[in-house]
mmCIF file of C-alpha atoms in Angstrom:
data_model
loop_
_atom_site.group_PDB
_atom_site.id
_atom_site.type_symbol
_atom_site.label_atom_id
_atom_site.label_comp_id
_atom_site.label_asym_id
_atom_site.label_seq_id
_atom_site.Cartn_x
_atom_site.Cartn_y
_atom_site.Cartn_z
ATOM 1 C CA MET A 1 0.010 -0.032 0.023
ATOM 2 C CA ASN A 2 1.079 3.227 -0.744
ATOM 3 C CA PHE A 3 0.239 7.256 -0.683
ATOM 4 C CA GLN A 4 -1.470 6.725 -3.901
ATOM 5 C CA THR A 5 -3.548 4.046 -2.720
ATOM 6 C CA MET A 6 -4.791 6.839 -0.186
ATOM 7 C CA ASP A 7 -5.163 9.547 -2.793
ATOM 8 C CA TYR A 8 -7.518 7.044 -4.637
ATOM 9 C CA PHE A 9 -9.610 5.809 -1.524
ATOM 10 C CA VAL A 10 -10.183 9.372 -0.430
ATOM 11 C CA ALA A 11 -11.372 10.706 -3.889
ATOM 12 C CA VAL A 12 -13.744 7.716 -3.887
ATOM 13 C CA ALA A 13 -14.864 8.278 -0.714
ATOM 14 C CA GLU A 14 -15.571 12.096 -1.071
ATOM 15 C CA GLU A 15 -17.181 11.545 -4.661
ATOM 16 C CA LYS A 16 -19.220 8.425 -3.685
ATOM 17 C CA SER A 17 -18.611 7.057 -7.217
ATOM 18 C CA PHE A 18 -15.749 5.528 -9.181
ATOM 19 C CA THR A 19 -16.666 7.311 -12.308
ATOM 20 C CA LYS A 20 -16.604 10.783 -10.673
ATOM 21 C CA ALA A 21 -13.485 9.722 -8.768
ATOM 22 C CA ALA A 22 -11.424 8.234 -11.872
ATOM 23 C CA GLU A 23 -12.505 11.744 -13.614
ATOM 24 C CA ARG A 24 -11.197 13.708 -10.705
ATOM 25 C CA LEU A 25 -7.788 11.886 -10.514
ATOM 26 C CA SER A 26 -7.489 11.369 -14.396
ATOM 27 C CA VAL A 27 -7.185 7.642 -14.109
ATOM 28 C CA THR A 28 -9.385 4.766 -15.571
ATOM 29 C CA GLN A 29 -11.931 3.165 -13.418
ATOM 30 C CA GLN A 30 -10.682 -0.146 -13.753
ATOM 31 C CA THR A 31 -7.117 1.409 -12.324
ATOM 32 C CA LEU A 32 -9.197 2.718 -9.403
ATOM 33 C CA SER A 33 -11.300 -0.381 -8.469
ATOM 34 C CA ALA A 34 -8.193 -2.670 -8.789
ATOM 35 C CA ASN A 35 -6.236 -0.388 -6.292
ATOM 36 C CA ILE A 36 -9.365 -0.203 -3.852
ATOM 37 C CA ALA A 37 -9.878 -3.867 -4.072
ATOM 38 C CA ALA A 38 -6.060 -4.438 -3.510
ATOM 39 C CA ALA A 39 -6.320 -2.255 -0.368
ATOM 40 C CA GLU A 40 -9.253 -4.621 0.866
ATOM 41 C CA LYS A 41 -7.165 -7.798 0.332
ATOM 42 C CA GLU A 42 -4.366 -6.399 2.180
ATOM 43 C CA LEU A 43 -6.533 -5.119 5.356
ATOM 44 C CA GLY A 44 -8.674 -8.191 5.216
ATOM 45 C CA SER A 45 -11.862 -6.194 5.362
ATOM 46 C CA LYS A 46 -14.418 -4.593 3.208
ATOM 47 C CA LEU A 47 -14.113 -0.676 2.909
ATOM 48 C CA LEU A 48 -17.019 0.010 0.715
ATOM 49 C CA GLU A 49 -20.474 -0.912 -0.045
ATOM 50 C CA ARG A 50 -20.668 -0.876 -4.097
ATOM 51 C CA THR A 51 -24.358 0.620 -4.096
ATOM 52 C CA VAL A 52 -25.051 3.955 -6.108
ATOM 53 C CA PRO A 53 -23.956 6.070 -4.500
ATOM 54 C CA LEU A 54 -21.175 4.443 -2.783
ATOM 55 C CA SER A 55 -21.032 3.974 0.896
ATOM 56 C CA LEU A 56 -18.545 3.620 3.336
ATOM 57 C CA THR A 57 -18.278 0.370 5.975
ATOM 58 C CA PHE A 58 -17.309 0.887 9.395
ATOM 59 C CA ALA A 59 -13.851 -0.262 8.087
ATOM 60 C CA GLY A 60 -14.048 2.296 5.320
ATOM 61 C CA GLU A 61 -14.681 4.981 7.711
ATOM 62 C CA GLU A 62 -11.684 3.980 9.943
ATOM 63 C CA PHE A 63 -9.617 3.876 6.739
ATOM 64 C CA LEU A 64 -10.374 7.095 5.308
ATOM 65 C CA ARG A 65 -9.355 8.844 8.815
ATOM 66 C CA TYR A 66 -5.897 7.378 8.585
ATOM 67 C CA ALA A 67 -5.965 8.061 4.521
ATOM 68 C CA ARG A 68 -6.434 11.911 5.414
ATOM 69 C CA ARG A 69 -3.676 11.804 8.077
ATOM 70 C CA PHE A 70 -1.246 10.216 5.973
ATOM 71 C CA GLN A 71 -2.259 12.973 3.199
ATOM 72 C CA ALA A 72 -1.662 15.475 5.754
ATOM 73 C CA GLN A 73 1.531 14.175 6.808
ATOM 74 C CA ARG A 74 2.709 13.827 3.285
ATOM 75 C CA ARG A 75 1.770 17.510 2.652
ATOM 76 C CA ALA A 76 3.502 18.664 5.712
ATOM 77 C CA MET A 77 6.507 16.870 4.936
ATOM 78 C CA ASP A 78 6.581 18.553 1.152
ATOM 79 C CA GLN A 79 6.213 21.728 2.546
ATOM 80 C CA GLU A 80 8.993 21.360 5.151
ATOM 81 C CA PHE A 81 11.388 20.486 2.572
ATOM 82 C CA LEU A 82 10.351 23.397 0.457
ATOM 83 C CA ASP A 83 11.184 25.616 3.190
ATOM 84 C CA ILE A 84 14.509 23.635 3.509
ATOM 85 C CA ALA A 85 15.174 23.987 -0.068
ATOM 86 C CA GLY A 86 14.080 27.707 0.096
ATOM 87 C CA ASN A 87 12.112 26.854 -2.696
ATOM 88 C CA GLU A 88 8.873 29.361 -2.426
ATOM 89 C CA ARG A 89 6.352 27.071 -4.479
ATOM 90 C CA GLY A 90 3.256 25.052 -3.796
ATOM 91 C CA ARG A 91 -0.613 25.322 -3.105
ATOM 92 C CA LEU A 92 -1.994 26.702 0.178
ATOM 93 C CA HIS A 93 -5.168 25.249 1.204
ATOM 94 C CA VAL A 94 -7.483 27.988 3.003
ATOM 95 C CA GLY A 95 -10.774 27.503 4.434
ATOM 96 C CA VAL A 96 -13.265 30.188 5.048
ATOM 97 C CA THR A 97 -16.914 30.652 4.903
ATOM 98 C CA ALA A 98 -18.514 32.163 1.741
ATOM 99 C CA THR A 99 -19.352 35.580 3.490
ATOM 100 C CA ARG A 100 -15.919 36.052 4.877
ATOM 101 C CA GLY A 101 -14.364 34.866 2.007
ATOM 102 C CA HIS A 102 -16.048 37.610 -0.264
ATOM 103 C CA ILE A 103 -15.109 40.254 2.188
ATOM 104 C CA ILE A 104 -11.704 39.150 3.399
ATOM 105 C CA MET A 105 -9.999 37.045 0.893
ATOM 106 C CA PRO A 106 -9.448 39.346 -2.224
ATOM 107 C CA ARG A 107 -7.443 41.890 -0.029
ATOM 108 C CA SER A 108 -5.544 39.517 1.605
ATOM 109 C CA ILE A 109 -4.833 37.356 -1.401
ATOM 110 C CA ALA A 110 -3.425 40.214 -3.211
ATOM 111 C CA ALA A 111 -1.338 41.212 -0.878
ATOM 112 C CA PHE A 112 -0.127 37.480 -0.090
ATOM 113 C CA GLN A 113 0.664 37.205 -3.795
ATOM 114 C CA LYS A 114 2.882 40.047 -3.903
ATOM 115 C CA LEU A 115 4.982 38.738 -1.391
ATOM 116 C CA HIS A 116 5.083 34.899 -2.636
ATOM 117 C CA PRO A 117 4.082 34.946 -6.374
ATOM 118 C CA ASN A 118 5.001 31.333 -6.743
ATOM 119 C CA ILE A 119 2.598 29.797 -4.034
ATOM 120 C CA SER A 120 -1.068 29.279 -5.278
ATOM 121 C CA ILE A 121 -3.968 29.327 -3.515
ATOM 122 C CA GLU A 122 -6.895 27.037 -2.948
ATOM 123 C CA LEU A 123 -9.999 28.459 -1.247
ATOM 124 C CA ASP A 124 -12.514 26.085 0.270
ATOM 125 C CA GLU A 125 -15.850 27.379 1.486
ATOM 126 C CA GLY A 126 -17.674 25.378 4.009
ATOM 127 C CA GLU A 127 -19.614 26.362 7.003
ATOM 128 C CA ASN A 128 -17.814 27.223 10.213
ATOM 129 C CA ASP A 129 -17.734 23.955 12.220
ATOM 130 C CA GLU A 130 -17.051 21.933 8.540
ATOM 131 C CA LEU A 131 -14.013 24.215 8.305
ATOM 132 C CA VAL A 132 -12.705 23.222 11.797
ATOM 133 C CA GLU A 133 -13.272 19.513 11.112
ATOM 134 C CA TRP A 134 -11.722 19.888 7.572
ATOM 135 C CA LEU A 135 -8.583 21.606 9.179
ATOM 136 C CA SER A 136 -8.205 19.310 11.962
ATOM 137 C CA GLU A 137 -8.473 16.014 9.556
ATOM 138 C CA GLY A 138 -5.468 17.812 7.441
ATOM 139 C CA GLN A 139 -7.581 18.778 4.543
ATOM 140 C CA LEU A 140 -6.853 22.518 4.759
ATOM 141 C CA ASP A 141 -3.651 24.357 6.093
ATOM 142 C CA LEU A 142 -5.366 27.124 7.599
ATOM 143 C CA ILE A 143 -8.730 28.534 8.266
ATOM 144 C CA VAL A 144 -10.559 31.920 9.219
ATOM 145 C CA ALA A 145 -13.419 30.823 11.373
ATOM 146 C CA THR A 146 -14.721 31.105 14.727
ATOM 147 C CA VAL A 147 -12.845 28.160 16.435
ATOM 148 C CA ASN A 148 -13.225 26.539 20.166
ATOM 149 C CA SER A 149 -9.625 26.247 21.427
ATOM 150 C CA ALA A 150 -10.181 23.583 23.699
ATOM 151 C CA SER A 151 -11.730 21.135 20.977
ATOM 152 C CA TYR A 152 -8.589 20.594 18.565
ATOM 153 C CA ASP A 153 -4.640 20.963 19.063
ATOM 154 C CA LEU A 154 -4.480 24.140 16.575
ATOM 155 C CA VAL A 155 -2.541 27.385 16.954
ATOM 156 C CA ILE A 156 -5.200 29.981 16.927
ATOM 157 C CA GLN A 157 -4.601 33.614 16.346
ATOM 158 C CA LYS A 158 -7.641 36.058 16.974
ATOM 159 C CA LEU A 159 -8.383 38.680 13.934
ATOM 160 C CA PHE A 160 -11.606 40.608 15.114
ATOM 161 C CA ASP A 161 -14.852 40.581 17.327
ATOM 162 C CA GLU A 162 -18.023 39.991 15.364
ATOM 163 C CA LYS A 163 -21.498 40.187 16.419
ATOM 164 C CA ILE A 164 -24.809 38.511 14.679
ATOM 165 C CA VAL A 165 -27.438 41.162 13.938
ATOM 166 C CA LEU A 166 -31.279 40.395 13.072
ATOM 167 C CA VAL A 167 -32.344 42.165 9.869
ATOM 168 C CA VAL A 168 -35.813 42.708 8.910
ATOM 169 C CA SER A 169 -37.688 44.983 6.568
ATOM 170 C CA GLN A 170 -40.079 47.878 7.351
ATOM 171 C CA ALA A 171 -42.591 46.540 4.906
ATOM 172 C CA LEU A 172 -42.987 42.871 6.351
ATOM 173 C CA LEU A 173 -43.233 44.591 9.670
ATOM 174 C CA GLU A 174 -45.998 46.811 8.810
ATOM 175 C CA SER A 175 -48.114 43.811 7.000
ATOM 176 C CA LEU A 176 -47.654 42.088 10.468
ATOM 177 C CA TYR A 177 -47.769 44.746 13.241
ATOM 178 C CA ALA A 178 -49.441 47.746 11.380
ATOM 179 C CA ASP A 179 -48.816 50.816 13.378
ATOM 180 C CA LYS A 180 -47.476 48.762 16.013
ATOM 181 C CA VAL A 181 -43.995 48.279 14.306
ATOM 182 C CA ASP A 182 -42.338 50.978 16.516
ATOM 183 C CA SER A 183 -43.374 49.447 19.790
ATOM 184 C CA VAL A 184 -42.414 45.871 18.481
ATOM 185 C CA VAL A 185 -39.003 47.140 17.213
ATOM 186 C CA SER A 186 -38.046 48.842 20.741
ATOM 187 C CA GLN A 187 -39.326 45.936 22.657
ATOM 188 C CA VAL A 188 -36.782 43.672 20.577
ATOM 189 C CA LYS A 189 -34.145 46.052 20.908
ATOM 190 C CA ARG A 190 -34.622 46.770 24.866
ATOM 191 C CA THR A 191 -35.176 43.279 25.782
ATOM 192 C CA GLY A 192 -32.940 41.214 23.433
ATOM 193 C CA LYS A 193 -35.563 38.720 23.114
ATOM 194 C CA LEU A 194 -37.744 37.907 19.850
ATOM 195 C CA THR A 195 -40.755 37.187 21.705
ATOM 196 C CA ALA A 196 -42.727 40.390 20.214
ATOM 197 C CA LEU A 197 -41.515 38.945 16.733
ATOM 198 C CA GLU A 198 -43.094 35.589 17.025
ATOM 199 C CA ALA A 199 -45.492 35.999 14.254
ATOM 200 C CA CYS A 200 -42.546 37.106 11.950
ATOM 201 C CA PRO A 201 -41.440 34.475 9.493
ATOM 202 C CA PHE A 202 -37.702 33.806 9.463
ATOM 203 C CA LEU A 203 -34.763 33.022 7.079
ATOM 204 C CA THR A 204 -31.825 30.911 8.372
ATOM 205 C CA VAL A 205 -28.357 29.686 7.329
ATOM 206 C CA GLY A 206 -27.042 26.083 7.650
ATOM 207 C CA LYS A 207 -27.194 24.418 11.126
ATOM 208 C CA ARG A 208 -23.260 24.408 11.332
ATOM 209 C CA ASP A 209 -22.869 27.936 10.641
ATOM 210 C CA ILE A 210 -22.174 30.610 13.374
ATOM 211 C CA ALA A 211 -25.232 32.666 12.330
ATOM 212 C CA GLY A 212 -27.374 29.629 12.320
ATOM 213 C CA SER A 213 -26.489 28.717 15.967
ATOM 214 C CA PHE A 214 -26.956 32.214 17.353
ATOM 215 C CA ALA A 215 -30.171 32.075 15.689
ATOM 216 C CA ARG A 216 -31.322 28.864 17.327
ATOM 217 C CA HIS A 217 -30.045 30.300 20.584
ATOM 218 C CA ALA A 218 -31.993 33.388 20.221
ATOM 219 C CA PHE A 219 -35.437 31.526 19.408
ATOM 220 C CA ALA A 220 -34.883 29.102 22.470
ATOM 221 C CA ALA A 221 -33.901 31.957 24.807
ATOM 222 C CA SER A 222 -37.308 33.872 23.703
ATOM 223 C CA GLY A 223 -39.374 30.983 24.184
ATOM 224 C CA ILE A 224 -40.706 30.756 20.404
ATOM 225 C CA SER A 225 -41.021 28.122 17.669
ATOM 226 C CA PRO A 226 -40.432 30.162 14.495
ATOM 227 C CA THR A 227 -41.770 29.788 10.790
ATOM 228 C CA ILE A 228 -38.880 29.198 8.967
ATOM 229 C CA LYS A 229 -39.643 30.286 5.238
ATOM 230 C CA VAL A 230 -36.152 29.966 3.785
ATOM 231 C CA MET A 231 -33.006 27.851 4.657
ATOM 232 C CA SER A 232 -29.485 28.737 2.576
ATOM 233 C CA ARG A 233 -25.903 28.387 3.260
ATOM 234 C CA ASN A 234 -25.433 31.858 1.435
ATOM 235 C CA SER A 235 -25.894 34.571 3.840
ATOM 236 C CA GLU A 236 -26.058 37.226 1.064
ATOM 237 C CA THR A 237 -28.810 35.178 -0.402
ATOM 238 C CA LEU A 238 -30.920 35.636 2.843
ATOM 239 C CA LEU A 239 -29.898 39.376 3.033
ATOM 240 C CA ALA A 240 -31.470 39.917 -0.407
ATOM 241 C CA LEU A 241 -34.350 38.005 0.700
ATOM 242 C CA ALA A 242 -34.993 40.013 3.910
ATOM 243 C CA MET A 243 -34.475 43.177 1.699
ATOM 244 C CA ARG A 244 -37.922 42.033 -0.290
ATOM 245 C CA GLY A 245 -39.556 41.271 2.781
ATOM 246 C CA VAL A 246 -39.884 37.427 2.767
ATOM 247 C CA GLY A 247 -38.619 37.095 6.173
ATOM 248 C CA ALA A 248 -35.978 38.190 9.022
ATOM 249 C CA CYS A 249 -32.850 36.621 9.245
ATOM 250 C CA PHE A 250 -29.570 36.733 11.539
ATOM 251 C CA LEU A 251 -26.566 37.831 9.517
ATOM 252 C CA PRO A 252 -22.759 38.489 10.492
ATOM 253 C CA SER A 253 -22.452 42.399 11.160
ATOM 254 C CA GLU A 254 -19.467 42.155 8.644
ATOM 255 C CA LEU A 255 -21.754 41.295 5.744
ATOM 256 C CA VAL A 256 -24.370 44.066 6.745
ATOM 257 C CA ALA A 257 -21.528 46.760 7.075
ATOM 258 C CA SER A 258 -20.163 45.792 3.884
ATOM 259 C CA SER A 259 -23.102 45.555 1.737
ATOM 260 C CA TYR A 260 -23.835 47.881 -1.160
ATOM 261 C CA TYR A 261 -27.431 48.362 0.091
ATOM 262 C CA ASP A 262 -28.443 51.689 1.368
ATOM 263 C CA PHE A 263 -30.165 50.793 4.610
ATOM 264 C CA GLU A 264 -31.259 54.278 5.487
ATOM 265 C CA THR A 265 -33.561 54.474 2.136
ATOM 266 C CA SER A 266 -34.276 50.660 1.848
ATOM 267 C CA GLY A 267 -36.753 50.555 4.969
ATOM 268 C CA LEU A 268 -34.362 47.768 6.574
ATOM 269 C CA HIS A 269 -33.993 47.374 10.246
ATOM 270 C CA ILE A 270 -30.940 46.287 11.749
ATOM 271 C CA ILE A 271 -31.291 45.124 15.248
ATOM 272 C CA GLU A 272 -28.420 44.063 18.009
ATOM 273 C CA LEU A 273 -29.529 41.702 20.408
ATOM 274 C CA GLY A 274 -27.020 41.895 23.110
ATOM 275 C CA LYS A 275 -23.122 40.989 24.009
ATOM 276 C CA GLU A 276 -24.178 37.069 23.975
ATOM 277 C CA MET A 277 -24.262 37.459 19.901
ATOM 278 C CA SER A 278 -20.985 38.534 19.642
ATOM 279 C CA TYR A 279 -17.999 35.956 19.240
ATOM 280 C CA SER A 280 -14.327 36.312 18.040
ATOM 281 C CA VAL A 281 -13.188 35.525 14.224
ATOM 282 C CA SER A 282 -9.582 33.798 14.210
ATOM 283 C CA VAL A 283 -7.176 32.439 11.861
ATOM 284 C CA ALA A 284 -6.091 28.947 12.780
ATOM 285 C CA TRP A 285 -3.784 26.044 11.645
ATOM 286 C CA ARG A 286 -2.560 22.646 12.950
ATOM 287 C CA ARG A 287 0.035 22.549 15.636
ATOM 288 C CA THR A 288 2.812 20.604 14.266
ATOM 289 C CA ASP A 289 6.456 20.222 14.692
ATOM 290 C CA HIS A 290 7.242 22.175 11.443
ATOM 291 C CA VAL A 291 4.806 24.756 10.171
ATOM 292 C CA TRP A 292 5.109 25.843 6.401
ATOM 293 C CA SER A 293 6.287 29.304 6.082
ATOM 294 C CA ALA A 294 3.599 30.181 3.811
ATOM 295 C CA ILE A 295 1.266 29.174 6.325
ATOM 296 C CA GLU A 296 2.486 31.722 8.954
ATOM 297 C CA SER A 297 3.017 34.396 6.142
ATOM 298 C CA PHE A 298 -0.716 34.355 5.278
ATOM 299 C CA ALA A 299 -1.602 34.513 8.662
ATOM 300 C CA GLN A 300 0.387 37.804 9.085
ATOM 301 C CA VAL A 301 -1.245 39.013 6.030
ATOM 302 C CA LEU A 302 -4.582 38.363 7.433
ATOM 303 C CA SER A 303 -3.615 39.905 10.675
ATOM 304 C CA GLU A 304 -2.268 42.990 8.843
ATOM 305 C CA HIS A 305 -5.212 43.170 6.534
ATOM 306 C CA ARG A 306 -7.792 42.163 8.901
ATOM 307 C CA TYR A 307 -11.518 43.494 8.375
ATOM 308 C CA VAL A 308 -12.947 46.131 10.688
ATOM 309 C CA VAL A 309 -16.376 45.789 11.281
ATOM 310 C CA LYS A 310 -18.218 48.986 11.183
ATOM 311 C CA ARG A 311 -21.235 49.966 13.087
ATOM 312 C CA SER A 312 -24.243 48.642 11.042
ATOM 313 C CA GLU A 313 -26.310 51.458 12.622
#
């Protein structure tokens, strides 16, 4: 068994298809299937359920974890020897949520490329908790996310503080509360609770996103069972829907602050719900014996070009 076998198995596990994995790796299906079968024979365990789509057995799940760790170790070895040779080449795998990627990455990547023109960047977008898992599994070199330092053996450097705000249109509130809109908004701002908005429909992001987690906490703390009109992993889509009065949504203040919408003329309320809706955004990478110089350099660029959140009101 060799590194190639690990690469083949990871691709099959992620694509859940020999056909798609073969296309991704630019090999034949026969080559791929033969390598996986040889690994199963060597291990004495069945790794795949050959259904459509493919699924992993318990042994397959365990082997996938080992394969990803081997890939991470190999990448770390390659990176260390690039540093030893003074060879500034390679590909840096960076994880970020779509919202932060849109706001932070263009400026940071442009600055990094000026310093390291021969290092390419691969951006992987996902929900916050996914990014932390992908980093810990070795699929990414560093991430920009909210990280629980107690959960993983990571180096974590804070970039900035952020808060989740509630965004809701005046038109939607008027359709629900008529001439009581000002009173309802004032009550929510004063109490930090959503009780007065129980009749309001809501829009939410994915369950593993920070805004989604804070939204569920706010619903529970307010004792309401919200009507969810739309779920999406794209915060910008939800902001556009909120503008059109489809529902109220919880969004990162950085997205609202950087939006091209003119909130003063759009009739959109931006409501802050208290300090408990705040959190830190950090850059993080795995704690290893040798950290690739490109990782530390990119982290430094992020720190120097960190996004400073403006007030949304």
